[in-house]
Coordinates of C-alpha atoms and ligand atoms in Angstrom, one line a residue:
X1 CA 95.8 126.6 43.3
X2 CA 91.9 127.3 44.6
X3 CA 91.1 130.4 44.6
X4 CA 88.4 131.2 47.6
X5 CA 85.6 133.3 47.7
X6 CA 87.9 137.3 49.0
X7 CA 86.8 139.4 52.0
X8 CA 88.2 142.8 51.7
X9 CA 88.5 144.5 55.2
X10 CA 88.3 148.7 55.6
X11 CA 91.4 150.8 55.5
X12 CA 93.0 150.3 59.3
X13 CA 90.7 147.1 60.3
X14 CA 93.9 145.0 59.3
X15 CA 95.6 145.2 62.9
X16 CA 93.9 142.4 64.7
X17 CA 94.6 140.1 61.8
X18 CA 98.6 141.2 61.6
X19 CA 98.3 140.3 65.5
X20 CA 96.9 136.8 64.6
X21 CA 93.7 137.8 66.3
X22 CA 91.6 134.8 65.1
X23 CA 88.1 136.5 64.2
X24 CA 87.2 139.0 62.1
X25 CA 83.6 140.6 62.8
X26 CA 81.5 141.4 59.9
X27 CA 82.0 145.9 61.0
X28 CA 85.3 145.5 60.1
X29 CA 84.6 144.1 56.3
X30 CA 84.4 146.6 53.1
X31 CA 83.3 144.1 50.5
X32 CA 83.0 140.6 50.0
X33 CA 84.3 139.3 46.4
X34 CA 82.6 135.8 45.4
X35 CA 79.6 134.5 47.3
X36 CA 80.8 132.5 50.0
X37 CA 77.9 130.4 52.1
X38 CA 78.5 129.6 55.4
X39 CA 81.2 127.3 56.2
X40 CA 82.9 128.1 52.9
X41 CA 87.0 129.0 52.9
X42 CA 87.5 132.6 52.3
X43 CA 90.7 134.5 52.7
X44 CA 91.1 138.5 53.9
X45 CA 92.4 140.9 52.0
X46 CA 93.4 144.5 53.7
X47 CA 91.8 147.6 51.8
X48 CA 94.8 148.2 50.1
X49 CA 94.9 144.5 48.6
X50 CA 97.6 142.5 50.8
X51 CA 96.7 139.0 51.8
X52 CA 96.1 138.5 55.7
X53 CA 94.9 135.2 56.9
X54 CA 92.5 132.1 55.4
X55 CA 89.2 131.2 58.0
X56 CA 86.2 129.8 57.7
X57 CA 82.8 132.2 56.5
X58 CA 80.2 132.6 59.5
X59 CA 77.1 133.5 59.3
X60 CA 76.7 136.3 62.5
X61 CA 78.4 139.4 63.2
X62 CA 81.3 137.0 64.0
X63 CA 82.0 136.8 60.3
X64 CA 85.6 134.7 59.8
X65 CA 87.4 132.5 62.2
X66 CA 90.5 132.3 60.9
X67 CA 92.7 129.1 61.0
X68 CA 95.7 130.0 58.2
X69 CA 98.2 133.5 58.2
X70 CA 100.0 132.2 55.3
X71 CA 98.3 132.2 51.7
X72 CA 98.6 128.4 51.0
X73 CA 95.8 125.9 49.2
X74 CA 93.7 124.8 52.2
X75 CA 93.4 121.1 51.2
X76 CA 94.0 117.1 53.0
X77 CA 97.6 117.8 53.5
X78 CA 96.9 121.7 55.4
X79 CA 94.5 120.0 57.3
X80 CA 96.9 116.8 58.7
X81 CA 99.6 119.0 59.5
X82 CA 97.6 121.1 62.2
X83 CA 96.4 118.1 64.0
X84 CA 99.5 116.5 63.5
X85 CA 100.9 119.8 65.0
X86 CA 98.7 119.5 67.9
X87 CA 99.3 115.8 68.9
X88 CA 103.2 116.9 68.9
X89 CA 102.1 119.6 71.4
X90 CA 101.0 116.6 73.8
X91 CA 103.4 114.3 73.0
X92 CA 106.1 117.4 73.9
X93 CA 103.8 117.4 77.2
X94 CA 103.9 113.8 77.9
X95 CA 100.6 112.9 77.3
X96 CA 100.6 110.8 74.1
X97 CA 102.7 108.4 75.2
X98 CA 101.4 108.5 78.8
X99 CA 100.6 104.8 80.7
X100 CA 99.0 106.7 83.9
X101 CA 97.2 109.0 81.7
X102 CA 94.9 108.1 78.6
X103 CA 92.3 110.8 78.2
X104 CA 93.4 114.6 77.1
X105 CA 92.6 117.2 74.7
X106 CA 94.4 116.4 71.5
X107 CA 92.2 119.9 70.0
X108 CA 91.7 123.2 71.6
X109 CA 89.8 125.5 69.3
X110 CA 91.5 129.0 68.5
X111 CA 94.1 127.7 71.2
X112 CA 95.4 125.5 68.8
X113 CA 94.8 127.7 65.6
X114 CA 91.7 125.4 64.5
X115 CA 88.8 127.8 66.0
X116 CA 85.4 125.7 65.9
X117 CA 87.1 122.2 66.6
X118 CA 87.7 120.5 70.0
X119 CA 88.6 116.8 69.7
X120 CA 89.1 114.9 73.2
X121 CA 90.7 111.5 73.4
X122 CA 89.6 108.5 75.4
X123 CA 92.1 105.4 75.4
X124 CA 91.7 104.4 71.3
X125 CA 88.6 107.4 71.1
X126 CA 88.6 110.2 69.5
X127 CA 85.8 112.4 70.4
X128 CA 85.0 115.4 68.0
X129 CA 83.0 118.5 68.9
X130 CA 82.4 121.0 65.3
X131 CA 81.4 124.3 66.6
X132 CA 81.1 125.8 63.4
X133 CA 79.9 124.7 59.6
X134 CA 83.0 124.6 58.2
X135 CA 84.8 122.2 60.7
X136 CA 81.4 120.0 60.6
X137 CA 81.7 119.6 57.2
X138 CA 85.4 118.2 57.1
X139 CA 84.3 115.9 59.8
X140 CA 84.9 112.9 58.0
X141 CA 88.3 114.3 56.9
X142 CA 89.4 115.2 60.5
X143 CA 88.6 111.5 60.9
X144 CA 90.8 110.6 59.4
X145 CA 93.6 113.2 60.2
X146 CA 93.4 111.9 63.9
X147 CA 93.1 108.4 63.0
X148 CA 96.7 109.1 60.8
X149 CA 98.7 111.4 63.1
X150 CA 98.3 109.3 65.7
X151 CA 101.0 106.7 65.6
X152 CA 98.2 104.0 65.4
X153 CA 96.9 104.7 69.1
X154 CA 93.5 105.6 67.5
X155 CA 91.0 103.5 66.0
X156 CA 87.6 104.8 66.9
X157 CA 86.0 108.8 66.2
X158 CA 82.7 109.8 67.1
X159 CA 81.5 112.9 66.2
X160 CA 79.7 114.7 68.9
X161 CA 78.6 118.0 67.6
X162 CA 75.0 118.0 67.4
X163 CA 74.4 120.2 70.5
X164 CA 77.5 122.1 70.0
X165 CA 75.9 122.5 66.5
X166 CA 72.6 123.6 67.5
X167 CA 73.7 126.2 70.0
X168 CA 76.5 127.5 67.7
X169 CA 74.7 127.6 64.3
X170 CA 71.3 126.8 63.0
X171 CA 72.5 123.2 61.8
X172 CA 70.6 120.6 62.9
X173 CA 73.0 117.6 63.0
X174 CA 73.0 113.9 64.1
X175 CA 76.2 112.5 66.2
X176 CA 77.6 109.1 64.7
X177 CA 80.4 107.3 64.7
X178 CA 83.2 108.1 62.0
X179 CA 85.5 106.1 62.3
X180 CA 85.1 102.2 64.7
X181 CA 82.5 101.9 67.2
X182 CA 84.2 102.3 70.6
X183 CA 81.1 103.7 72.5
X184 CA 82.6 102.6 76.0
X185 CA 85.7 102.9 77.0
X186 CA 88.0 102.5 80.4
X187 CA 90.5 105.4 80.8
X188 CA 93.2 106.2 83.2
X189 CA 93.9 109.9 84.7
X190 CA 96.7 109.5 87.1
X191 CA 96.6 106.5 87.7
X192 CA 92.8 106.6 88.4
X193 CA 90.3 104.8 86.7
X194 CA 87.5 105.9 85.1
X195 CA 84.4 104.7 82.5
X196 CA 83.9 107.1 80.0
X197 CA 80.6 106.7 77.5
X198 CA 81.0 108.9 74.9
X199 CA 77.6 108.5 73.4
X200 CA 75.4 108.7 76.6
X201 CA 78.0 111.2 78.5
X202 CA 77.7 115.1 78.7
X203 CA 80.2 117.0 76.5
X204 CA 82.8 114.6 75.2
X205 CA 81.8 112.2 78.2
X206 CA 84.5 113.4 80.6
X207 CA 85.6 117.0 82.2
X208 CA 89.3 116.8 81.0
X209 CA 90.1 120.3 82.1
X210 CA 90.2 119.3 85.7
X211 CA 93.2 117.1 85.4
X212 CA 95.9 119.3 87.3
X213 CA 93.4 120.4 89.8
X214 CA 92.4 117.3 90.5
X215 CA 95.6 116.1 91.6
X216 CA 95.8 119.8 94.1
X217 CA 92.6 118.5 95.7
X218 CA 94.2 115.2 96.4
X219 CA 97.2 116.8 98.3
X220 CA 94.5 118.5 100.5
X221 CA 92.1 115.4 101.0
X222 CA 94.1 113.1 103.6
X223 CA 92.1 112.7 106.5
X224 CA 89.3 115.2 105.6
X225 CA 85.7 115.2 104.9
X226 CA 85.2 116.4 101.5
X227 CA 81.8 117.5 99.7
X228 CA 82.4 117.4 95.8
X229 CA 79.7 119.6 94.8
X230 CA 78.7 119.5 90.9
X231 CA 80.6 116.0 91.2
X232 CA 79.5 114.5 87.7
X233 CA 81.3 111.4 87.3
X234 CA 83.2 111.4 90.2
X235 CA 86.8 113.0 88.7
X236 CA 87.5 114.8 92.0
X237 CA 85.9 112.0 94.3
X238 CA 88.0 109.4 93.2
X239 CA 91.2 111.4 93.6
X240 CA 90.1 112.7 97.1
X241 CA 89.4 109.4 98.5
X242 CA 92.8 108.0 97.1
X243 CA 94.7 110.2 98.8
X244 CA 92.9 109.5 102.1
X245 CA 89.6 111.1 103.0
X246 CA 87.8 110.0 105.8
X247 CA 84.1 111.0 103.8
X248 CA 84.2 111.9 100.6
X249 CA 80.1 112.8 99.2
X250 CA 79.7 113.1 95.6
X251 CA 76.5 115.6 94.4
X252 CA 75.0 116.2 91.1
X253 CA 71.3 116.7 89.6
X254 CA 72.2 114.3 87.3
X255 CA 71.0 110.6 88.1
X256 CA 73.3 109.6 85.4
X257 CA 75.9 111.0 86.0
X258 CA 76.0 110.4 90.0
X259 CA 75.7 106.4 88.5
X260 CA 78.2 106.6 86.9
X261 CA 80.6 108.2 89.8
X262 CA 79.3 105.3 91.8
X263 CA 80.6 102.7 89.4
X264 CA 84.0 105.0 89.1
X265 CA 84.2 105.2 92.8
X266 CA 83.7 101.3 93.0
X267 CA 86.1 100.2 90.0
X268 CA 89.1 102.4 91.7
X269 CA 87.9 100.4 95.5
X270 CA 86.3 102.5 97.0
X271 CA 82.7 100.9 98.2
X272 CA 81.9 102.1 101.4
X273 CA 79.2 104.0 102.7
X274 CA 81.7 107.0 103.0
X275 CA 82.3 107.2 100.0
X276 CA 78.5 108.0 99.0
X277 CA 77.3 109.8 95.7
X278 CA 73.8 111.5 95.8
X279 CA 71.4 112.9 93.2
X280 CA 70.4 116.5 94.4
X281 CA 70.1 120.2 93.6
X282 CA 73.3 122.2 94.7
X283 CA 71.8 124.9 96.6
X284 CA 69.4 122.4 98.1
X285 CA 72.0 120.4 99.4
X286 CA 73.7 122.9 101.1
X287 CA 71.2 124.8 102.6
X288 CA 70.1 122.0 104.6
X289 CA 73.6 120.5 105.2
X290 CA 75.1 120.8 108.8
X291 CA 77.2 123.3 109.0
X292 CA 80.4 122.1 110.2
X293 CA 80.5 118.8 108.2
X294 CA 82.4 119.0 105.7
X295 CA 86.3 120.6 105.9
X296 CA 87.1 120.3 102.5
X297 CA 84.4 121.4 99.6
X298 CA 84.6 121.2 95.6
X299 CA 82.3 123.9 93.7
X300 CA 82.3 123.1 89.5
X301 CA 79.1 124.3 88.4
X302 CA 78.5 124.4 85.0
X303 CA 79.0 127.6 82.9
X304 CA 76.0 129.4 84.4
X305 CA 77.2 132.8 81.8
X306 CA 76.6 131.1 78.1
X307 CA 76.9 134.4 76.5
X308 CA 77.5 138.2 77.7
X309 CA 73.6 138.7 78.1
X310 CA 73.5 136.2 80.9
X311 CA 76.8 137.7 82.9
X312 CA 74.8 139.3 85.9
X313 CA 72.5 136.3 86.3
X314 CA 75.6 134.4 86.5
X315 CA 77.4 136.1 88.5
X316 CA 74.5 136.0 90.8
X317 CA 74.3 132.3 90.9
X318 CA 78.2 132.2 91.4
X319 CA 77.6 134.7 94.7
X320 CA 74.9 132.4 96.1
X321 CA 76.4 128.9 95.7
X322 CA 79.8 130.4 97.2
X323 CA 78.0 132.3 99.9
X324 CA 76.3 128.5 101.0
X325 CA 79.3 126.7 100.6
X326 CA 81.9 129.2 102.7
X327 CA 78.7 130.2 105.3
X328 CA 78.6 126.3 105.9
X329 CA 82.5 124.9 106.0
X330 CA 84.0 123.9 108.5
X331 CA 86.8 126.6 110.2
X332 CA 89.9 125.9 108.6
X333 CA 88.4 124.8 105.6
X334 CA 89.5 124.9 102.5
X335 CA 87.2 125.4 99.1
X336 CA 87.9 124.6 95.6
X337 CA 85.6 126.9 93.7
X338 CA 85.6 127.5 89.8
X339 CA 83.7 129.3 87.1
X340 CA 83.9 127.7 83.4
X341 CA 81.8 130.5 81.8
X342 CA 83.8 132.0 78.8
X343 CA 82.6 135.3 79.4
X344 CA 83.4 135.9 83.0
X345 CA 87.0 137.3 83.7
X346 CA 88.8 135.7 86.2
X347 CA 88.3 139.6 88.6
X348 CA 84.7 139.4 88.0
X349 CA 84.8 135.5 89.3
X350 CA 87.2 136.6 92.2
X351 CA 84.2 139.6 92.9
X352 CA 81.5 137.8 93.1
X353 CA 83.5 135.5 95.5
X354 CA 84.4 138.0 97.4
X355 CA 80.7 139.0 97.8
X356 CA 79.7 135.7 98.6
X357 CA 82.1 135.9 101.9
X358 CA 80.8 138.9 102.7
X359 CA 77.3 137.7 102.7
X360 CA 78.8 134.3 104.6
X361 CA 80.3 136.7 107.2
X362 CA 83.5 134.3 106.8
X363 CA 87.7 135.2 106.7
X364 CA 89.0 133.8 103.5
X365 CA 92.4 133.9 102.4
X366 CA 93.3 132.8 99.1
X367 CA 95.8 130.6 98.3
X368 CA 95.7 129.0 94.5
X369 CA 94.6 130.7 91.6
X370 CA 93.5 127.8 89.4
X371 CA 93.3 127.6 85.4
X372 CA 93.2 124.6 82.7
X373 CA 96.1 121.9 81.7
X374 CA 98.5 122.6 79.4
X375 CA 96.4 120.6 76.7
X376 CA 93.7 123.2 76.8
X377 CA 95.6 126.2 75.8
X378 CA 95.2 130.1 75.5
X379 CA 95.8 131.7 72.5
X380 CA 98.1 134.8 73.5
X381 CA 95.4 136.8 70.8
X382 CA 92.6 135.6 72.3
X383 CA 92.8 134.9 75.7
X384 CA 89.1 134.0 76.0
X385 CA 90.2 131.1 75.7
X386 CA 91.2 130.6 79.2
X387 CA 87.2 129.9 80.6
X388 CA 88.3 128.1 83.6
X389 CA 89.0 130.2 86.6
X390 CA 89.2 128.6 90.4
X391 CA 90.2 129.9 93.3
X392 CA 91.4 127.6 96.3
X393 CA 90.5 129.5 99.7
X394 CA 90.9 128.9 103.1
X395 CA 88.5 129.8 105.8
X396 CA 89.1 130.2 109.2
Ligands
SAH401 N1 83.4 118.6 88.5 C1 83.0 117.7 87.5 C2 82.5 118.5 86.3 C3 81.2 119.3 86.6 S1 80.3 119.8 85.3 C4 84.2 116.9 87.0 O1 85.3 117.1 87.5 O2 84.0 116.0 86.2 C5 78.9 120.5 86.0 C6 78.0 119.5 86.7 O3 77.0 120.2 87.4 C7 77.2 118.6 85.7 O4 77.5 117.2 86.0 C8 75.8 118.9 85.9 O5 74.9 117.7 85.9 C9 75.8 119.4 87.3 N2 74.7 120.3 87.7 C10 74.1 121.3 86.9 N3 73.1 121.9 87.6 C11 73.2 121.4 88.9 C12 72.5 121.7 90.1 N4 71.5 122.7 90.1 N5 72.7 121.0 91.2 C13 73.7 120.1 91.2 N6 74.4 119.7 90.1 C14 74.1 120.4 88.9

């Protein structure tokens, strides 16, 4: 057997690891045996010399992300059997094997006990985001582990980890293609179609977490005129006009992205000119839309809060695009609005949305509380994890 580089925790910091927490922060740690560089295996010792857990080294105050509680060699065969674990946690949820659905999360970071990985799937695509060293450097590996696991549904992985990379480490990295070369790809979500380009798209090229809500939206949309602000590609536009909107307007400050929901609105039928998609700035948009117009409004900004420092600006931004968006809906309207910043709790989200009707001078009732699909999920120890938060409201 290996025998890794040993971090030796102080008396009492065992706790969170004998709770499967899955980081250990470097305040905790009484001595480090070996040298281990970043991205290097180590395993955790308690002060009185008991084995704990087997992570990845770090190079911050966030010192091990652990992916093993069990002292075993960490080698090809460890790493096979956790992805194969997590594609029989989608197959158990139907989504393997799926004809109306090809695009989930196969990976979920410390939700699915491999902190630092997210791999999304796309039809025969793999998609893999490293956020840390030591999953980057067993890319090729990982590659491979899909490409096995997989019951021969995938042929092509493309690692996309550079900006991950460069946000969550000082790596500089290049994304390439692994495994194929299935840049493009046409996938199904419900029964909707959609082009995904991995290479060109943001993220993995699609917002999978939106899935379930989607389909909510579309049980609201019949007959309604629905604004689907921070639109991207179109995910909740196509769904609304499926079900039967009479307008359905698409909005984003990204000119490719708002193409691209034009061609996704097209390829599922939908051509007319009330079904338009336009390139614009959120709050511009809605403070010089009528108010009135729309009875039925989407709100999926991007995570304004990237880290703890930026909460209050965040929140401040969440307060103002709710406060345009509730000041201007139609009464009897209903809003979808969500928050996908990690480090804003789902009260503080409800808060500032609370401020925002006050500052709107509107009623609101709320009626959903909305999170991510079941192939996105929370680790019970580190509940974090659960970044999306939305709240469906209705306005008189
Ligand atoms: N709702 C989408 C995902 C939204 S992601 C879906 O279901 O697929 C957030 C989007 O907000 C991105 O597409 C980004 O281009 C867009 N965006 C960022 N800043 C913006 C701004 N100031 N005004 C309008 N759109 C913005």
């Amino acid at each position: 057997m290996n025998t890794y580089p040993q971090i030796i925790l102080k008396p009492g910091k065992e706790s969170p690891v004998l709770r499967f927490h899955p980081w250990i922060f470097s305040g905790a740690i009484q001595k480090t045996i070996g040298k281990p560089a970043e991205g290097d295996i180590v395993e955790c010792y308690s002060s009185d010399g008991k084995y704990l857990a087997t992570g990845h080294c770090m190079p911050g105050s966030l010192a091990v992300k652990l992916f093993a509680f069990g002292q075993q060699e960490i080698n090809k065969k460890f790493w096979f059997s956790k992805l194969k674990q997590a594609w029989q946690v989608r197959k158990a949820i139907g989504l393997t094997d799926s004809t109306q659905t090809t695009a989930y999360r196969l990976v979920h970071n410390e939700g699915d006990s491999l902190p630092g990985l997210i791999v999304d799937i796309y039809g025969s695509l793999a998609v893999i985001q490293a956020h840390t060293t030591g999953m980057h450097d067993i890319r090729m590996l990982l590659a491979e582990g899909i490409v096995t696991v997989s019951e021969g549904k995938i042929t092509s992985v493309y690692d996309k980890s550079a900006e991950a990379m460069s946000k969550m480490t000082q790596r500089i990295v290049t994304n390439s293609f692994l495994i194929g070369d299935a840049e493009e790809c046409e996938v199904l979500e419900n029964g909707h179609r959609f082009r995904i380009n991995a290479v060109t798209g943001q993220k993995t090229g699609f917002f999978l977490d939106q899935r379930e809500n989607r389909e909510l939206l579309a049980k609201h949309s019949n007959g309604k005129n629905v604004l689907n602000m921070f639109g991207y590609t179109g995910g909740f536009s196509v769904y609304a006009a499926a079900a039967g909107a009479k307008i359905v307007h698409t909005v984003d400050s990204s000119a490719p992205a708002i193409a691209l929901a034009e061609e996704n609105m097209k390829l599922n039928g939908y051509k007319a000119a009330k079904y338009a998609c336009f390139v614009a700035d959120a709050r511009k948009y809605m403070e010089t839309m009528e108010s009135g117009k729309y009875d039925l409004i989407v709100l999926d900004p991007p995570a304004y809060a990237k880290n703890v420092a930026s909460r209050n600006q965040a929140l401040k931004g969440y307060r103002t695009i709710n406060a345009l968006a509730l000041s201007k809906i139609k009464s009897g309207g209903i809003l979808f609005t969500f928050s996908c910043s990690q480090v804003v709790e789902r009260q503080t989200f409800t808060s500032a949305v609370t401020a925002a009707a006050v500052d709107a001078g509107r009623q609101v009732r709320i009626i959903r509380h909305l999170s991510q699909p079941p192939d996105h999920p929370v680790n019970l120890f580190h509940q974090e994890g659960e970044y999306l938060k939305g709240l469906v409201l209705l306005v008189d």
